[in-house]
mmCIF file of N, CA, C and O in Angstrom:
data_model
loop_
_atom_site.group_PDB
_atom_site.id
_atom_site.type_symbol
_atom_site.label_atom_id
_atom_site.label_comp_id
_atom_site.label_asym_id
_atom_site.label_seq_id
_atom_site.Cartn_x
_atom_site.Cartn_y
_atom_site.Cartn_z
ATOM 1 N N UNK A 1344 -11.029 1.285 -3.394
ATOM 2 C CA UNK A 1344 -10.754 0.323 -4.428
ATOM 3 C C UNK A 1344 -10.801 -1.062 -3.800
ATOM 4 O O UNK A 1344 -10.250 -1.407 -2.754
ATOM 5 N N UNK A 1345 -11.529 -1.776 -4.591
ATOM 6 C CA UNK A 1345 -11.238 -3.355 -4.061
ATOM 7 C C UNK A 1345 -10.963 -3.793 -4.932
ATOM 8 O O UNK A 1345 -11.248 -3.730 -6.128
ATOM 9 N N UNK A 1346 -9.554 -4.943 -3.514
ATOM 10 C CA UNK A 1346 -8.522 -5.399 -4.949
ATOM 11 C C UNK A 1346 -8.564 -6.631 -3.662
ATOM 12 O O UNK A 1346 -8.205 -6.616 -2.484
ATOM 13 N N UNK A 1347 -9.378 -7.975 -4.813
ATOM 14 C CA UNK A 1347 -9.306 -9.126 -4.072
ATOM 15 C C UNK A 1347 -8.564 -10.174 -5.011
ATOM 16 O O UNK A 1347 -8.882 -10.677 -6.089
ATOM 17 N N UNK A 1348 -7.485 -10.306 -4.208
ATOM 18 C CA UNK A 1348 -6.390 -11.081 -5.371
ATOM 19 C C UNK A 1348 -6.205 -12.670 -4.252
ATOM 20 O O UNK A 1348 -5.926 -12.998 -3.099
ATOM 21 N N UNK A 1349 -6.632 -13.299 -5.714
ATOM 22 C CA UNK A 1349 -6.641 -14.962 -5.380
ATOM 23 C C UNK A 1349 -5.415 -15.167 -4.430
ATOM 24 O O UNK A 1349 -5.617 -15.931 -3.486
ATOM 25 N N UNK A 1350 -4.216 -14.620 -4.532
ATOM 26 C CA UNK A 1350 -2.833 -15.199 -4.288
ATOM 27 C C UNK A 1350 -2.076 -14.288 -3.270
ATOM 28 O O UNK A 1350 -0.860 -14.272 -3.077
ATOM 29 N N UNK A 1351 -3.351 -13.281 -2.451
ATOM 30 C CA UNK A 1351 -2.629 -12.362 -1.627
ATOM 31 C C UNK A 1351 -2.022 -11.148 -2.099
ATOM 32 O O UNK A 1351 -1.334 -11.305 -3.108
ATOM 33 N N UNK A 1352 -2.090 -9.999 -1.650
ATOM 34 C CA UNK A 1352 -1.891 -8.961 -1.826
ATOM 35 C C UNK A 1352 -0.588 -8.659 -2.165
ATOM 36 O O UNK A 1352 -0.247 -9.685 -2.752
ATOM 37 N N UNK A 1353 0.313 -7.950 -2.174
ATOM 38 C CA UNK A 1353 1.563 -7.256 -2.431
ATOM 39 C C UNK A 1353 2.061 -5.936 -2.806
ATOM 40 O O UNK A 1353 1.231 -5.127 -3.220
ATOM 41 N N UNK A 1354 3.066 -5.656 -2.739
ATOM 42 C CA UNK A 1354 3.363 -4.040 -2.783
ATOM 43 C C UNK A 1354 3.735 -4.094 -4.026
ATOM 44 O O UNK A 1354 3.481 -3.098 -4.704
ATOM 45 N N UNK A 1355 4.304 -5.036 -4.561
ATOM 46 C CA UNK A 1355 4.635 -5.274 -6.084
ATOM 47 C C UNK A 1355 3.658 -5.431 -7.116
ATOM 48 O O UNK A 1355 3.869 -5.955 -8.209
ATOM 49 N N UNK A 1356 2.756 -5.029 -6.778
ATOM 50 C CA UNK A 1356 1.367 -5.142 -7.611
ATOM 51 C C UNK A 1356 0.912 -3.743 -7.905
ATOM 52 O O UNK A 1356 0.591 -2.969 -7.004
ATOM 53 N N UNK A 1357 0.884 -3.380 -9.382
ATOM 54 C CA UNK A 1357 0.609 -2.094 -9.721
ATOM 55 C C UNK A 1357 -0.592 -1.205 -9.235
ATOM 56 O O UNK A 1357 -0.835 -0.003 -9.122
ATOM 57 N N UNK A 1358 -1.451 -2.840 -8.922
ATOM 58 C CA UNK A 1358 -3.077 -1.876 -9.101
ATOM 59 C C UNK A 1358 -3.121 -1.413 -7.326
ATOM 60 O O UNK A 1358 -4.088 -0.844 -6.820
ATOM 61 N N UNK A 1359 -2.118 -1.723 -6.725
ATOM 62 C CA UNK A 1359 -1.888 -1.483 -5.338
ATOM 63 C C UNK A 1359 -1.428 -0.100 -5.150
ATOM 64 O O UNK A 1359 -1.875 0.925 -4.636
ATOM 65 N N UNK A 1360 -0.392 -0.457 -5.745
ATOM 66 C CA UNK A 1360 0.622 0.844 -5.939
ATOM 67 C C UNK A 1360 -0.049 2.598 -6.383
ATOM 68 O O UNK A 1360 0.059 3.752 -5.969
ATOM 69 N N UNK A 1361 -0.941 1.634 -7.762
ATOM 70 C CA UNK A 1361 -1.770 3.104 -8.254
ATOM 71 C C UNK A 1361 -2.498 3.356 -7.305
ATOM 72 O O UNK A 1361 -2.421 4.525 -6.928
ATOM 73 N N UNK A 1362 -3.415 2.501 -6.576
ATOM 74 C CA UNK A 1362 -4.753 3.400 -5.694
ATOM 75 C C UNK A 1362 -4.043 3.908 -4.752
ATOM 76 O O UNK A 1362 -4.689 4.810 -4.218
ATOM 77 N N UNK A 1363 -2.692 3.727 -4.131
ATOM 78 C CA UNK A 1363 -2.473 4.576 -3.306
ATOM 79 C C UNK A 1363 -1.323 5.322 -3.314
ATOM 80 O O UNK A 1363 -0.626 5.692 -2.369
ATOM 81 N N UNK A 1364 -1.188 5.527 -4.684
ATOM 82 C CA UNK A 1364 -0.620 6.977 -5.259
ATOM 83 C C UNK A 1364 -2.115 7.893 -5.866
ATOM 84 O O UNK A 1364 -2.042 9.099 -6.100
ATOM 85 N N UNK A 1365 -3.491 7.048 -6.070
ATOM 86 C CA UNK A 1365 -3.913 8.292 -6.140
ATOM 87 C C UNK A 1365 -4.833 8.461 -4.614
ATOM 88 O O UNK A 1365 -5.685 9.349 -4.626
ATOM 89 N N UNK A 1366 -4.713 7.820 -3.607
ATOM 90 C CA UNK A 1366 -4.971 8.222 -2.224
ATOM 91 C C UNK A 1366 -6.737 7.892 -2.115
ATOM 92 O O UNK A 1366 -7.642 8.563 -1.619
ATOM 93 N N UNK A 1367 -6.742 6.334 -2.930
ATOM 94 C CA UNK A 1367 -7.535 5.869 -2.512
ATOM 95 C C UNK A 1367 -8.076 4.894 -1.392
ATOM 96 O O UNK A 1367 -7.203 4.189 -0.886
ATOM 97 N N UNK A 1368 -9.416 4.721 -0.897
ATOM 98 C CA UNK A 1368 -9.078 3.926 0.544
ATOM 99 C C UNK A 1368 -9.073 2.197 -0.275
ATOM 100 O O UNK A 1368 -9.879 2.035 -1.191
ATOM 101 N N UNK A 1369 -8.510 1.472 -0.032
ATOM 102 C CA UNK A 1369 -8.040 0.096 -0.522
ATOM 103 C C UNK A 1369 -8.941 -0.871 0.822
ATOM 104 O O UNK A 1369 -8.796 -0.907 2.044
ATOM 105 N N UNK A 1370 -9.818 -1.521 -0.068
ATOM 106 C CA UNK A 1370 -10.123 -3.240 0.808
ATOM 107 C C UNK A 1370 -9.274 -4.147 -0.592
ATOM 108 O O UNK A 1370 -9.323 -4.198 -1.821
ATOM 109 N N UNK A 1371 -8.522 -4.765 0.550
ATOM 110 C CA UNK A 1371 -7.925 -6.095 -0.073
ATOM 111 C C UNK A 1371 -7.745 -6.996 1.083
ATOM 112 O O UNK A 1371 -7.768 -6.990 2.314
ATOM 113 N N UNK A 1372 -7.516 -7.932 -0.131
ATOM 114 C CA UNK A 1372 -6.803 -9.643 0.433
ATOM 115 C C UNK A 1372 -5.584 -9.831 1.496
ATOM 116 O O UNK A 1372 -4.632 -9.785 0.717
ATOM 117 N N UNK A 1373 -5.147 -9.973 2.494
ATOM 118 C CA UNK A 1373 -4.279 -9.737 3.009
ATOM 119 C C UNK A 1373 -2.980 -10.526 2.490
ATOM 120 O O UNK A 1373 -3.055 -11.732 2.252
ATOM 121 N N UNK A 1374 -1.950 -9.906 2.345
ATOM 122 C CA UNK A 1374 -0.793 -10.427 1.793
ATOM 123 C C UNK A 1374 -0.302 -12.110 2.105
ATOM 124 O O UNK A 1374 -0.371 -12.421 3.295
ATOM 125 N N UNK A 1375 0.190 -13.224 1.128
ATOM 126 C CA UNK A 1375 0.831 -14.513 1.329
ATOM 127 C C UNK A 1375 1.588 -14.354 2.273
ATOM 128 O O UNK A 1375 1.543 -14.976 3.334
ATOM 129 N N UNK A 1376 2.623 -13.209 1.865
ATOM 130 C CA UNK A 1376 3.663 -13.082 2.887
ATOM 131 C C UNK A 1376 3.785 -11.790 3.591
ATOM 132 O O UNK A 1376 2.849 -10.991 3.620
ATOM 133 N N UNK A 1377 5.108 -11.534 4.252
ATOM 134 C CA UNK A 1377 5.188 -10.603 5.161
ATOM 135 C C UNK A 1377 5.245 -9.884 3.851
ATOM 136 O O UNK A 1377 5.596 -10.394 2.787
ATOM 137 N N UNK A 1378 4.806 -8.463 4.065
ATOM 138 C CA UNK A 1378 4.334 -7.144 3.702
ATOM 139 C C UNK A 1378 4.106 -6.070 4.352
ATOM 140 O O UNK A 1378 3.073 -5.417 4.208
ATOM 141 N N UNK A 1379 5.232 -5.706 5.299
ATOM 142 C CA UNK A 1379 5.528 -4.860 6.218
ATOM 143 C C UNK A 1379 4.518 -3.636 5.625
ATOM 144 O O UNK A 1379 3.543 -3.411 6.342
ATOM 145 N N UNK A 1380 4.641 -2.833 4.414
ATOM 146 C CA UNK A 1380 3.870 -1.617 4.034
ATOM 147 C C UNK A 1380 2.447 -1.893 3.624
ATOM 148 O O UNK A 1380 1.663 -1.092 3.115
ATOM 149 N N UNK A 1381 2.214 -3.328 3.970
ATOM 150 C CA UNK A 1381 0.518 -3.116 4.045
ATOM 151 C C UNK A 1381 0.075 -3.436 5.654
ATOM 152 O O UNK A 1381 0.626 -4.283 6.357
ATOM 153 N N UNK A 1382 -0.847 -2.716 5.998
ATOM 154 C CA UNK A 1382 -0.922 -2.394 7.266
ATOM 155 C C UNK A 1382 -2.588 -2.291 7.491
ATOM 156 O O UNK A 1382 -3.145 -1.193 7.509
ATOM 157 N N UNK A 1383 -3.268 -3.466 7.647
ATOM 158 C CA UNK A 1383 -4.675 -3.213 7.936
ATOM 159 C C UNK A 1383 -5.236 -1.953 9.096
ATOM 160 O O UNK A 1383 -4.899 -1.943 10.280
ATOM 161 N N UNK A 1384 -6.000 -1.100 8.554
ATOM 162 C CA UNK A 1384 -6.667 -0.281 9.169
ATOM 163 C C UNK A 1384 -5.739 0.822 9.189
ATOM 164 O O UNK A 1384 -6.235 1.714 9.876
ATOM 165 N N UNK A 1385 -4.839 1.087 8.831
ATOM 166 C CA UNK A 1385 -3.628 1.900 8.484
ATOM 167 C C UNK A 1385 -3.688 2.394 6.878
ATOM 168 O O UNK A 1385 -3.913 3.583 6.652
ATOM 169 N N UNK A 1386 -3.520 1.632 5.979
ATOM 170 C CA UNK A 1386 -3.085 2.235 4.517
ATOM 171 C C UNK A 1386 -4.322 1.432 3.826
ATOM 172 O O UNK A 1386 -4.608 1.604 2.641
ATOM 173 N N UNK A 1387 -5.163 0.369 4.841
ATOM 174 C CA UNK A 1387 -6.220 -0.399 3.898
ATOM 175 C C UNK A 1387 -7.272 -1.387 4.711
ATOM 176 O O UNK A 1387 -6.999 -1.555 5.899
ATOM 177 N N UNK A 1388 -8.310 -1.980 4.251
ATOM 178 C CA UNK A 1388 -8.828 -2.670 5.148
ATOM 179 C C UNK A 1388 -8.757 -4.135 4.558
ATOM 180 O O UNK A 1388 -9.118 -4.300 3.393
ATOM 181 N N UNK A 1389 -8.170 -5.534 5.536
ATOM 182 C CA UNK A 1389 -8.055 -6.716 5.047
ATOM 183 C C UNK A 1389 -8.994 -7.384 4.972
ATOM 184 O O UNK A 1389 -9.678 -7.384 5.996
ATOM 185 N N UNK A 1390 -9.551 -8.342 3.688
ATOM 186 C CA UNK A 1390 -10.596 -8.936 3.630
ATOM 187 C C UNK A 1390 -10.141 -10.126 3.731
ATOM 188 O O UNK A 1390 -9.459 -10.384 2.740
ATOM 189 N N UNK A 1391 -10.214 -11.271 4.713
ATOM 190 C CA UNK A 1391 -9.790 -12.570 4.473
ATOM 191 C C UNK A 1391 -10.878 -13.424 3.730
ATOM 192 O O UNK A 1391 -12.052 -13.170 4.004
ATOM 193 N N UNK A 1392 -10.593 -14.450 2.781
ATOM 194 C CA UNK A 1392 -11.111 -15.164 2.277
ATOM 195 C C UNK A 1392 -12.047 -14.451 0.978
ATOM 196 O O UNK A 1392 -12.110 -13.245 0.738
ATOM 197 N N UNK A 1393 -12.659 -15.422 0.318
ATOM 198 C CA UNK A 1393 -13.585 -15.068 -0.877
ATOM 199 C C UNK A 1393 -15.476 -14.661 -0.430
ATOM 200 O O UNK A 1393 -16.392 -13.974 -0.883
ATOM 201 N N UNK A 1394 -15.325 -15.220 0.253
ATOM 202 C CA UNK A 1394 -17.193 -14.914 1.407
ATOM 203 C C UNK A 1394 -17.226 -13.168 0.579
ATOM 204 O O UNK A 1394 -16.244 -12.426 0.563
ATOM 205 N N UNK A 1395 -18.354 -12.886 0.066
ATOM 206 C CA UNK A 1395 -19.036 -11.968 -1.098
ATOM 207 C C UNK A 1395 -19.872 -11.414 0.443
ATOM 208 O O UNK A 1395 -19.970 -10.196 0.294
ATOM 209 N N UNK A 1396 -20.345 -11.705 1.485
ATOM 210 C CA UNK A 1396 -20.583 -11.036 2.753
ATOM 211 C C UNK A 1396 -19.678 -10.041 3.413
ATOM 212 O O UNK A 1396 -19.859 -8.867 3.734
ATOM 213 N N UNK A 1397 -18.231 -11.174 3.570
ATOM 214 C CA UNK A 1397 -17.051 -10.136 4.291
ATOM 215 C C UNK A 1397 -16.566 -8.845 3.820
ATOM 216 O O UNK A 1397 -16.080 -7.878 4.407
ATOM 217 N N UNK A 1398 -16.953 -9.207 2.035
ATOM 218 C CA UNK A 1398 -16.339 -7.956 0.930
ATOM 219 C C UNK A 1398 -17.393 -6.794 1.370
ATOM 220 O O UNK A 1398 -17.058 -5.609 1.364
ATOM 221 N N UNK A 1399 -18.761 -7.253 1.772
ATOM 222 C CA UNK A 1399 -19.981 -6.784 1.720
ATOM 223 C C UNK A 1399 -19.519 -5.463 2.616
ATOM 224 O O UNK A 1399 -19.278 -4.286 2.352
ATOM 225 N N UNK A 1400 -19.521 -6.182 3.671
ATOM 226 C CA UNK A 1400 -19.198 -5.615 5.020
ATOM 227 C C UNK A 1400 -17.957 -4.537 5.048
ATOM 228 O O UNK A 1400 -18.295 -3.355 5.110
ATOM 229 N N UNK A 1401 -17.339 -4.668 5.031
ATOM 230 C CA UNK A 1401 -15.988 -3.754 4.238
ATOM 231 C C UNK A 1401 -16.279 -2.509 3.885
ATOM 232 O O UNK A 1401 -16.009 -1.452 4.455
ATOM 233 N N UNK A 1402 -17.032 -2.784 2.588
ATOM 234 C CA UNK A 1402 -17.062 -2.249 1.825
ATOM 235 C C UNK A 1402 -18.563 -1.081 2.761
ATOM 236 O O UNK A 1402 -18.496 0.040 3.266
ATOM 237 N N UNK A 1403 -19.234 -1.646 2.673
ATOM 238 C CA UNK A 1403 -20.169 -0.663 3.844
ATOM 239 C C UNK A 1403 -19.470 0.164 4.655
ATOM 240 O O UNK A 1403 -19.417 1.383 4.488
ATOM 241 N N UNK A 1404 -18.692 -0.691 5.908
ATOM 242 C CA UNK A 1404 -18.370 0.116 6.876
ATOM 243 C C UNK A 1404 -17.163 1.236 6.362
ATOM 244 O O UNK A 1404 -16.888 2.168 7.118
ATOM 245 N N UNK A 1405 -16.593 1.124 5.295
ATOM 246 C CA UNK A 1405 -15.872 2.254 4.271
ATOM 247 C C UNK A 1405 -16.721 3.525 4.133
ATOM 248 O O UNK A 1405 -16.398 4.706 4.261
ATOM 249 N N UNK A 1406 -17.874 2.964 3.842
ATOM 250 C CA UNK A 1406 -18.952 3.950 2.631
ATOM 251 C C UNK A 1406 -20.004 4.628 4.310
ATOM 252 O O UNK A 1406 -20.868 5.499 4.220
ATOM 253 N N UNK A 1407 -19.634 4.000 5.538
ATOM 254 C CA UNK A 1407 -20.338 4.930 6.748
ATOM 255 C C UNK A 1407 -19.654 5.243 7.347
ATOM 256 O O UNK A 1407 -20.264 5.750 8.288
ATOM 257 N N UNK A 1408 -18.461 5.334 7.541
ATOM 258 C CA UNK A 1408 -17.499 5.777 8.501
ATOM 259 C C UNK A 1408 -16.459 6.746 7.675
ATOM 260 O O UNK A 1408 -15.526 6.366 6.967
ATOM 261 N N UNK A 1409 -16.813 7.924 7.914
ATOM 262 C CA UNK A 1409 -15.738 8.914 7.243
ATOM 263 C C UNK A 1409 -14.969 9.302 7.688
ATOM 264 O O UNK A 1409 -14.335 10.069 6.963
ATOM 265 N N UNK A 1410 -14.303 9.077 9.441
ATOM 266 C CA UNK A 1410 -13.200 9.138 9.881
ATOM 267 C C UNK A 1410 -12.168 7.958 9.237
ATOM 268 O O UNK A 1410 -10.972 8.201 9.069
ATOM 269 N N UNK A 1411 -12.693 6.827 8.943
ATOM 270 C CA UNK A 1411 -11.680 5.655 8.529
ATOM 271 C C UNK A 1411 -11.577 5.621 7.147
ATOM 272 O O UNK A 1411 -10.731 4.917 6.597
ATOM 273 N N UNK A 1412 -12.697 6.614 6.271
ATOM 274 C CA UNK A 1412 -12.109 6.676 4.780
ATOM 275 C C UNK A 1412 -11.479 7.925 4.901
ATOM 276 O O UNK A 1412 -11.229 8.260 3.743
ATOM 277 N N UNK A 1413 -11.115 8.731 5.612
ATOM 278 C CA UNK A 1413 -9.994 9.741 5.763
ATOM 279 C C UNK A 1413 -8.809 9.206 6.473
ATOM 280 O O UNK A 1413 -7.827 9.848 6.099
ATOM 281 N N UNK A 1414 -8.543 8.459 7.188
ATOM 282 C CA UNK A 1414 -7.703 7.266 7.428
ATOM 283 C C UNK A 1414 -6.765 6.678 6.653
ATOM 284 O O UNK A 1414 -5.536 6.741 6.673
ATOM 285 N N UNK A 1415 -7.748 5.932 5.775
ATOM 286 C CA UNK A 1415 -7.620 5.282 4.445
ATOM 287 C C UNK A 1415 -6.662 6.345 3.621
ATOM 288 O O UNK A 1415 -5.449 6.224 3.454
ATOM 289 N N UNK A 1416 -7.331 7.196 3.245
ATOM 290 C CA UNK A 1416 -6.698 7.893 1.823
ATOM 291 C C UNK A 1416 -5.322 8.671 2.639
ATOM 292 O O UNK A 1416 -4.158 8.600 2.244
ATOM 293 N N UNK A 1417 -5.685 9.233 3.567
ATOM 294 C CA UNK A 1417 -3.982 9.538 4.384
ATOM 295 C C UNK A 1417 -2.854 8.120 4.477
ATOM 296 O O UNK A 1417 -1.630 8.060 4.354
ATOM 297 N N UNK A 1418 -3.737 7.229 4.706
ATOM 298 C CA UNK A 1418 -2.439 6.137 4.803
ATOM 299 C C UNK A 1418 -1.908 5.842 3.178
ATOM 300 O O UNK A 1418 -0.733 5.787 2.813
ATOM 301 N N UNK A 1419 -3.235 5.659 2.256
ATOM 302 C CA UNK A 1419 -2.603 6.104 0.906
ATOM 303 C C UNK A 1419 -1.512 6.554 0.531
ATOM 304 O O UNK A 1419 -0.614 5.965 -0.070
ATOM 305 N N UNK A 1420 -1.558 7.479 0.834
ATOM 306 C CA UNK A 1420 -0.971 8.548 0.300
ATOM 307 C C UNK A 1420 0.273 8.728 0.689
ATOM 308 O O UNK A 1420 1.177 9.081 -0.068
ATOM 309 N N UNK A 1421 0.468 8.359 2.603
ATOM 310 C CA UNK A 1421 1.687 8.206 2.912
ATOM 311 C C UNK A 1421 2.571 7.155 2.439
ATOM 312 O O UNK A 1421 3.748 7.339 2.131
ATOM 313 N N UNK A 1422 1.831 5.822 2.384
ATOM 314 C CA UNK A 1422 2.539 4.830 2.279
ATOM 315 C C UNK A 1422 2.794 4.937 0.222
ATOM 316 O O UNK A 1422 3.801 4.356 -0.185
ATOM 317 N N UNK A 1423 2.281 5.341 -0.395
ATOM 318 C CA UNK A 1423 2.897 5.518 -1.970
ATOM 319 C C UNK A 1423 4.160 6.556 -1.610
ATOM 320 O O UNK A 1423 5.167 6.155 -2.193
ATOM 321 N N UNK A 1424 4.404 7.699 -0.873
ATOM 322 C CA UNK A 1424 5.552 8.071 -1.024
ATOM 323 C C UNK A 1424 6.870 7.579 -1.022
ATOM 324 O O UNK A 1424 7.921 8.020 -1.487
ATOM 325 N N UNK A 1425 6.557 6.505 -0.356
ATOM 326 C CA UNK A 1425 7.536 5.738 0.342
ATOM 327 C C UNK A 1425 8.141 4.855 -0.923
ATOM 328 O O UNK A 1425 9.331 4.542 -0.904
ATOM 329 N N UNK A 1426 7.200 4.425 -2.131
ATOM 330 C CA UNK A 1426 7.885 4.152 -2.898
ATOM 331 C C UNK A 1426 7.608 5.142 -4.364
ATOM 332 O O UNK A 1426 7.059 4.718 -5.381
ATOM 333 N N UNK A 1427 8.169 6.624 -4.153
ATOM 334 C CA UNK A 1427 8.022 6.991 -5.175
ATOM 335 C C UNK A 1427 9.354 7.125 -6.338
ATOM 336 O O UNK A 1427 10.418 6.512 -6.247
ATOM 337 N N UNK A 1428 9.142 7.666 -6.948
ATOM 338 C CA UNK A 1428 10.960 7.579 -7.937
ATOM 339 C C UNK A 1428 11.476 8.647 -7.449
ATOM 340 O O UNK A 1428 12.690 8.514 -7.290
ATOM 341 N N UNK A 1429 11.174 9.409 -7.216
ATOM 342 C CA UNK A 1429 11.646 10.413 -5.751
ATOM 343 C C UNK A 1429 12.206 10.170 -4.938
ATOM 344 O O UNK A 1429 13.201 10.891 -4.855
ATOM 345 N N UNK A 1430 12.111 9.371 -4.082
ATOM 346 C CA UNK A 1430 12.818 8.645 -2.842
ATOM 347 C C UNK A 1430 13.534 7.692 -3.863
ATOM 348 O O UNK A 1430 14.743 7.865 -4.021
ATOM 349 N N UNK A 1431 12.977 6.820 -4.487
ATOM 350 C CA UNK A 1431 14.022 5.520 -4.832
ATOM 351 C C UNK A 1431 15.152 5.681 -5.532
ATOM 352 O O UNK A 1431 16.122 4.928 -5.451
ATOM 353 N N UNK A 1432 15.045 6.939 -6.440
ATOM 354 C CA UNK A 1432 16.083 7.638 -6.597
ATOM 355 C C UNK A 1432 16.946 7.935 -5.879
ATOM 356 O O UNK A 1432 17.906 7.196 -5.662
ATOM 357 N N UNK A 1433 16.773 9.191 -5.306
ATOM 358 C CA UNK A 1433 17.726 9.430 -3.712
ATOM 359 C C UNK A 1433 18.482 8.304 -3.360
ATOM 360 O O UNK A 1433 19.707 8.210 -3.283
ATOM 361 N N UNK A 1434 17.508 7.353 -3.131
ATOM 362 C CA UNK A 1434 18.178 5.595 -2.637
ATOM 363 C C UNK A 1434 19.462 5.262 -3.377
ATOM 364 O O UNK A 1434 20.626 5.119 -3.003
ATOM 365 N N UNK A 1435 18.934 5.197 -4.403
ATOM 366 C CA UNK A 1435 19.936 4.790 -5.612
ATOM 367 C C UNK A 1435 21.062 5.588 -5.822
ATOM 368 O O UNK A 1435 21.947 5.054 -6.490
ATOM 369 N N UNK A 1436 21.304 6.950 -5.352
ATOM 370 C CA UNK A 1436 22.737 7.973 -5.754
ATOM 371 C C UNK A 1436 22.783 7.762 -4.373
ATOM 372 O O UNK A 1436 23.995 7.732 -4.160
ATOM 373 N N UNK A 1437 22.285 7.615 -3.427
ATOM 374 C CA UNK A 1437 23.309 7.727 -2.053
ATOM 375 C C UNK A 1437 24.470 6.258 -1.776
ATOM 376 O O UNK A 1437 25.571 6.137 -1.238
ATOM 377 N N UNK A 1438 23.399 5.210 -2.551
ATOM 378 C CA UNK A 1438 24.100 3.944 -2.683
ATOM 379 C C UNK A 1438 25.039 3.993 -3.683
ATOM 380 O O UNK A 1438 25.824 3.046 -3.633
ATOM 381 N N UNK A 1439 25.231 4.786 -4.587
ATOM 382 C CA UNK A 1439 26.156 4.762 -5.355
ATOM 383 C C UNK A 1439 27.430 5.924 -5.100
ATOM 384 O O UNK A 1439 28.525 5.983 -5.659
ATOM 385 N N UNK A 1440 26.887 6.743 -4.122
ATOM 386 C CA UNK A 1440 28.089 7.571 -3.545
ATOM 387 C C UNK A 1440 28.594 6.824 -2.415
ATOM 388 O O UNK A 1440 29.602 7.277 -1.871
ATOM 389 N N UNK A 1441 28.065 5.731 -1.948
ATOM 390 C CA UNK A 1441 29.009 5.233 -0.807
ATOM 391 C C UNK A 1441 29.988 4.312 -1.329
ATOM 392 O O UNK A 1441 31.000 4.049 -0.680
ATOM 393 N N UNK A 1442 29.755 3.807 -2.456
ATOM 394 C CA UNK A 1442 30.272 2.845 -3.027
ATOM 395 C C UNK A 1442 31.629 3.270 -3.952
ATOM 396 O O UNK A 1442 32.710 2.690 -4.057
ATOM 397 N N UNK A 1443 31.123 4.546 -4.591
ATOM 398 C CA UNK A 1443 32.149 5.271 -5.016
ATOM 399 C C UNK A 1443 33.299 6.005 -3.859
ATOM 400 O O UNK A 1443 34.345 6.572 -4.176
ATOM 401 N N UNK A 1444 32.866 5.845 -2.713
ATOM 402 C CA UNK A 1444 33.632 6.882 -1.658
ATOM 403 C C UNK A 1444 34.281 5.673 -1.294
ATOM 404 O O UNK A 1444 35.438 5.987 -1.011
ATOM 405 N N UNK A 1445 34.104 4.298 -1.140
ATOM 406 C CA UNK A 1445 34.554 2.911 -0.777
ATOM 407 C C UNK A 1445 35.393 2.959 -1.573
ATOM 408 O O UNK A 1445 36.372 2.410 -1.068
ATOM 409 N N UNK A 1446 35.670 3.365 -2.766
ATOM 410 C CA UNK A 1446 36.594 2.775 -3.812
ATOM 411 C C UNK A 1446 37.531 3.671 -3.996
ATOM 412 O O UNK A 1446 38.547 3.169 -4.478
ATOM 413 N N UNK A 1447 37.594 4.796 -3.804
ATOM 414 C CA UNK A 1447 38.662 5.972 -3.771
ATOM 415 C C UNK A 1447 39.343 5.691 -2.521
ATOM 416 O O UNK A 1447 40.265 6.415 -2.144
#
């Protein structure tokens, strides 16, 4: 999936979120800010700037290298678990059992 966003990437961005809940390999924009769970060459490949060459390039070396689009869709895949309602759940009753165990 290419996702070239004027204003930098983010984890808070759905169309992020979906391609790698469905464990697709992602070229994007590299994030404004820190964005610890995006991780070039890990969960995606960073395209700096707007240059329609760099996207070019990317996007090729994706479409010939099938160790790094198996790469890709594993880092996918890991890094969407991390925010699934599954875990964030969990998150959410363990934070609310400590809080309740604080107050008793």
């Amino acid at each position: 999936m290419l996702l070239p966003f004027a204003n930098g990437a983010s984890v808070r961005r759905g169309t992020v979120q979906a391609a790698w809940a469905l464990g697709l390999p992602v070229i994007m924009t590299p994030p404004a800010a820190d964005e610890p769970a995006i991780v070039g060459g890990e969960n995606c490949l960073l395209v700096r700037g707007a240059e329609a060459g760099a996207w070019a390039a990317a996007f090729e070396r994706l479409l010939t290298d099938r160790e790094l689009e198996a790469l890709l869709r594993g880092g996918s895949l890991r890094t969407a678990a991390d925010f699934s309602w599954a875990r964030l759940a969990g998150e959410h009753l363990d934070l609310y059992d400590r809080l309740l165990a604080r107050s008793t």
